[in-house]
Amino acid sequence: MGPSGCGKTTLMRCMNRLTDLNTQTKVTGNIFIGDRDILNTHDDINEIRKMMGLLAQRPYPLPMNIFNNVAYGLRISGRKKKRFLEKRVEHYLRQVNLWEEVKDRLRDPAAALSIGQQQRLCLARGLAVDPRIILADEPTSALDPISSQLIEEKFAELKTSYTIVMVTHILRQARRIADHVVFMYMGEVIEQGPAEEFFQNPQMEMTKSYLKGLFY
């Protein structure tokens, strides 16, 4: 977390190697997933990205129907049998509490869904590739309060099975769902630690000022 422009999204883009798409960007250092340094490796970058599901600020459903949005990740991994796809698509839509809302219109365009539903659909699509990590870049910033609550509640459930790295500038949201907080400012990590300790007993003066709302 941190104010706008502090480097939160850039750090997240380093994690799934999207910074590689900009040849003028230079990244140094290390990012470890377990014992694996994903920045300094000759492994296939696409395989690294498959370990991570990405949820952006605004939902970007694929230009296809609801069913195929979720089935897409399954198909590209070679799982194409119709009955299998039907079962797994239902599984992931249920996992994000969307199945009951869309089960009778799976062949409708995904763009016909509300913004909140689209965001949950994109989460289902990300889960369908069996990621180890979910990267969520301000996933509720474009949503209404009810849709935001649904996403937060789903993250609270999913974090028992996945590692979730979430960018937010909403203090209340971080207090509600974070286990560990990293506070950034101007491209630097200022302070990090367990959420309860971070909010109750911040160590750095800049952190204290930010939590008091003295700058944004």
Short mmCIF file of C-alpha atoms in Angstrom, two decimals:
data_model
loop_
_atom_site.label_atom_id
_atom_site.label_comp_id
_atom_site.label_asym_id
_atom_site.label_seq_id
_atom_site.Cartn_x
_atom_site.Cartn_y
_atom_site.Cartn_z
CA MET A 1 0.00 0.00 0.00
CA GLY A 2 0.99 3.60 -0.41
CA PRO A 3 0.03 6.82 -2.22
CA SER A 4 -0.56 6.95 -5.97
CA GLY A 5 2.63 6.78 -8.02
CA CYS A 6 4.73 5.20 -5.27
CA GLY A 7 5.59 2.07 -7.29
CA LYS A 8 3.02 -0.47 -6.12
CA THR A 9 1.91 -1.54 -9.60
CA THR A 10 5.49 -1.52 -10.91
CA LEU A 11 6.52 -3.90 -8.13
CA MET A 12 3.63 -6.18 -9.03
CA ARG A 13 4.61 -6.09 -12.71
CA CYS A 14 8.07 -7.24 -11.69
CA MET A 15 6.53 -10.26 -9.99
CA ASN A 16 4.92 -11.63 -13.16
CA ARG A 17 7.68 -10.29 -15.41
CA LEU A 18 5.42 -7.91 -17.33
CA THR A 19 8.27 -5.40 -17.05
CA ASP A 20 9.99 -7.55 -19.70
CA LEU A 21 7.55 -6.16 -22.26
CA ASN A 22 9.25 -2.76 -22.01
CA THR A 23 12.80 -3.15 -23.32
CA GLN A 24 13.81 0.22 -21.84
CA THR A 25 13.04 -0.91 -18.30
CA LYS A 26 15.93 -2.30 -16.28
CA VAL A 27 15.15 -4.50 -13.29
CA THR A 28 17.81 -5.61 -10.80
CA GLY A 29 17.65 -7.62 -7.60
CA ASN A 30 15.86 -10.83 -6.73
CA ILE A 31 12.28 -12.04 -6.38
CA PHE A 32 11.98 -15.48 -4.85
CA ILE A 33 9.03 -17.85 -5.01
CA GLY A 34 10.19 -20.45 -2.54
CA ASP A 35 13.81 -21.09 -3.51
CA ARG A 36 13.27 -20.02 -7.13
CA ASP A 37 14.60 -16.63 -8.21
CA ILE A 38 12.17 -15.69 -10.99
CA LEU A 39 14.14 -12.61 -12.08
CA ASN A 40 17.41 -14.42 -12.66
CA THR A 41 16.44 -17.57 -14.46
CA HIS A 42 16.46 -19.12 -17.91
CA ASP A 43 13.05 -20.71 -17.30
CA ASP A 44 10.25 -20.01 -19.76
CA ILE A 45 8.69 -16.68 -18.75
CA ASN A 46 5.24 -17.90 -19.76
CA GLU A 47 5.61 -20.76 -17.27
CA ILE A 48 6.46 -18.22 -14.58
CA ARG A 49 3.41 -16.14 -15.47
CA LYS A 50 1.18 -19.21 -15.32
CA MET A 51 1.94 -19.41 -11.61
CA MET A 52 0.13 -16.12 -11.13
CA GLY A 53 -3.43 -15.01 -11.76
CA LEU A 54 -3.76 -11.27 -12.39
CA LEU A 55 -6.74 -9.14 -11.37
CA ALA A 56 -6.46 -5.58 -12.68
CA GLN A 57 -8.06 -2.32 -11.49
CA ARG A 58 -10.75 -2.61 -14.12
CA PRO A 59 -12.02 -5.99 -15.29
CA TYR A 60 -10.98 -7.03 -18.79
CA PRO A 61 -13.12 -9.98 -19.85
CA LEU A 62 -12.11 -11.60 -23.12
CA PRO A 63 -14.31 -10.72 -26.13
CA MET A 64 -16.23 -13.98 -25.93
CA ASN A 65 -19.07 -15.46 -23.92
CA ILE A 66 -19.10 -16.06 -20.16
CA PHE A 67 -18.41 -19.79 -20.43
CA ASN A 68 -15.44 -19.39 -22.77
CA ASN A 69 -13.86 -16.70 -20.60
CA VAL A 70 -13.37 -19.27 -17.85
CA ALA A 71 -12.70 -22.19 -20.20
CA TYR A 72 -9.95 -20.28 -22.04
CA GLY A 73 -7.25 -21.00 -19.47
CA LEU A 74 -8.26 -24.65 -19.30
CA ARG A 75 -8.12 -25.06 -23.08
CA ILE A 76 -4.67 -23.51 -23.51
CA SER A 77 -3.32 -25.99 -20.98
CA GLY A 78 -4.66 -28.85 -23.10
CA ARG A 79 -7.83 -29.66 -21.18
CA LYS A 80 -10.51 -29.59 -23.86
CA LYS A 81 -13.05 -32.34 -23.22
CA LYS A 82 -16.54 -30.89 -23.16
CA ARG A 83 -17.77 -32.59 -19.98
CA PHE A 84 -14.57 -31.71 -18.13
CA LEU A 85 -14.83 -28.06 -19.19
CA GLU A 86 -18.46 -27.86 -18.10
CA LYS A 87 -17.65 -29.18 -14.64
CA ARG A 88 -14.60 -26.97 -14.13
CA VAL A 89 -16.26 -23.81 -15.43
CA GLU A 90 -19.09 -24.36 -12.96
CA HIS A 91 -16.55 -25.04 -10.19
CA TYR A 92 -14.68 -21.78 -10.72
CA LEU A 93 -17.83 -19.71 -11.15
CA ARG A 94 -19.11 -21.14 -7.87
CA GLN A 95 -15.75 -20.40 -6.28
CA VAL A 96 -16.25 -16.69 -6.95
CA ASN A 97 -19.97 -16.74 -6.06
CA LEU A 98 -21.06 -16.03 -9.63
CA TRP A 99 -22.62 -19.31 -10.76
CA GLU A 100 -26.17 -18.63 -9.55
CA GLU A 101 -26.16 -15.25 -11.29
CA VAL A 102 -25.01 -16.49 -14.71
CA LYS A 103 -25.84 -20.21 -14.98
CA ASP A 104 -28.76 -19.53 -17.35
CA ARG A 105 -26.81 -17.23 -19.66
CA LEU A 106 -23.38 -18.77 -20.04
CA ARG A 107 -23.49 -18.16 -23.80
CA ASP A 108 -24.11 -14.42 -23.37
CA PRO A 109 -21.21 -12.01 -24.02
CA ALA A 110 -19.11 -11.43 -20.91
CA ALA A 111 -19.28 -7.70 -21.64
CA ALA A 112 -23.02 -7.82 -20.86
CA LEU A 113 -22.26 -8.43 -17.17
CA SER A 114 -22.08 -5.62 -14.64
CA ILE A 115 -18.63 -4.31 -13.72
CA GLY A 116 -18.73 -6.16 -10.40
CA GLN A 117 -19.73 -9.40 -12.10
CA GLN A 118 -17.01 -8.92 -14.72
CA GLN A 119 -14.41 -8.58 -11.98
CA ARG A 120 -15.54 -11.84 -10.37
CA LEU A 121 -15.52 -13.47 -13.82
CA CYS A 122 -11.93 -12.33 -14.34
CA LEU A 123 -11.05 -13.79 -10.95
CA ALA A 124 -12.62 -17.11 -11.99
CA ARG A 125 -10.63 -17.00 -15.23
CA GLY A 126 -7.44 -16.42 -13.25
CA LEU A 127 -8.16 -19.29 -10.87
CA ALA A 128 -8.81 -21.64 -13.80
CA VAL A 129 -5.09 -21.75 -14.67
CA ASP A 130 -4.32 -23.19 -11.20
CA PRO A 131 -2.06 -20.34 -10.03
CA ARG A 132 -0.01 -20.40 -6.87
CA ILE A 133 -0.30 -16.63 -6.47
CA ILE A 134 -3.08 -14.13 -7.16
CA LEU A 135 -1.87 -10.63 -8.04
CA ALA A 136 -4.65 -8.10 -7.42
CA ASP A 137 -3.94 -4.51 -8.48
CA GLU A 138 -6.53 -2.32 -6.73
CA PRO A 139 -9.21 -4.83 -7.76
CA THR A 140 -12.10 -2.93 -6.15
CA SER A 141 -11.23 0.62 -7.24
CA ALA A 142 -13.83 0.61 -10.06
CA LEU A 143 -16.53 -1.24 -8.11
CA ASP A 144 -19.53 -0.19 -6.06
CA PRO A 145 -19.48 -0.91 -2.29
CA ILE A 146 -21.50 -4.14 -2.55
CA SER A 147 -19.29 -5.57 -5.32
CA SER A 148 -16.20 -4.49 -3.39
CA GLN A 149 -17.45 -6.34 -0.33
CA LEU A 150 -18.00 -9.51 -2.39
CA ILE A 151 -14.42 -9.38 -3.70
CA GLU A 152 -13.03 -8.78 -0.20
CA GLU A 153 -15.02 -11.67 1.24
CA LYS A 154 -13.83 -13.93 -1.55
CA PHE A 155 -10.20 -12.98 -0.93
CA ALA A 156 -10.64 -13.77 2.76
CA GLU A 157 -11.68 -17.29 1.72
CA LEU A 158 -9.10 -17.74 -1.04
CA LYS A 159 -6.11 -16.73 1.06
CA THR A 160 -6.33 -20.06 2.86
CA SER A 161 -5.47 -21.77 -0.44
CA TYR A 162 -3.50 -19.14 -2.39
CA THR A 163 -0.92 -16.48 -1.78
CA ILE A 164 -2.59 -13.15 -2.55
CA VAL A 165 -0.55 -10.01 -3.26
CA MET A 166 -2.93 -7.07 -3.28
CA VAL A 167 -2.29 -3.42 -4.09
CA THR A 168 -4.57 -0.96 -2.32
CA HIS A 169 -4.53 2.64 -1.16
CA ILE A 170 -7.65 2.14 0.98
CA LEU A 171 -6.62 1.92 4.63
CA ARG A 172 -9.91 0.40 5.77
CA GLN A 173 -9.59 -2.35 3.19
CA ALA A 174 -6.04 -3.20 4.21
CA ARG A 175 -7.09 -3.33 7.87
CA ARG A 176 -9.92 -5.72 7.03
CA ILE A 177 -8.10 -8.31 4.95
CA ALA A 178 -4.32 -7.98 5.18
CA ASP A 179 -2.09 -10.43 7.05
CA HIS A 180 1.13 -8.61 6.13
CA VAL A 181 1.56 -5.02 4.95
CA VAL A 182 4.27 -3.42 2.81
CA PHE A 183 4.18 0.39 2.81
CA MET A 184 5.85 2.11 -0.15
CA TYR A 185 6.68 5.73 -0.95
CA MET A 186 8.50 7.14 -3.99
CA GLY A 187 9.63 3.73 -5.18
CA GLU A 188 11.01 2.56 -1.84
CA VAL A 189 9.74 0.19 0.82
CA ILE A 190 9.43 2.35 3.94
CA GLU A 191 8.09 -0.24 6.37
CA GLN A 192 6.66 -3.73 6.37
CA GLY A 193 5.39 -6.22 8.89
CA PRO A 194 2.40 -8.16 10.24
CA ALA A 195 -0.78 -6.17 9.66
CA GLU A 196 -1.80 -5.83 13.30
CA GLU A 197 1.64 -4.61 14.31
CA PHE A 198 1.86 -2.30 11.28
CA PHE A 199 -1.42 -0.54 12.06
CA GLN A 200 -1.18 -0.54 15.85
CA ASN A 201 2.50 0.27 16.28
CA PRO A 202 4.14 1.74 13.14
CA GLN A 203 7.86 2.39 13.51
CA MET A 204 8.59 5.01 10.85
CA GLU A 205 7.42 8.62 11.06
CA MET A 206 6.35 8.58 7.41
CA THR A 207 4.18 5.54 8.08
CA LYS A 208 2.58 7.24 11.06
CA SER A 209 1.82 10.33 8.96
CA TYR A 210 0.28 8.23 6.18
CA LEU A 211 -1.93 6.29 8.58
CA LYS A 212 -3.12 9.60 10.07
CA GLY A 213 -4.11 10.76 6.57
CA LEU A 214 -1.60 13.61 6.53
CA PHE A 215 -0.63 12.82 2.91
CA TYR A 216 -2.02 10.63 0.12
#
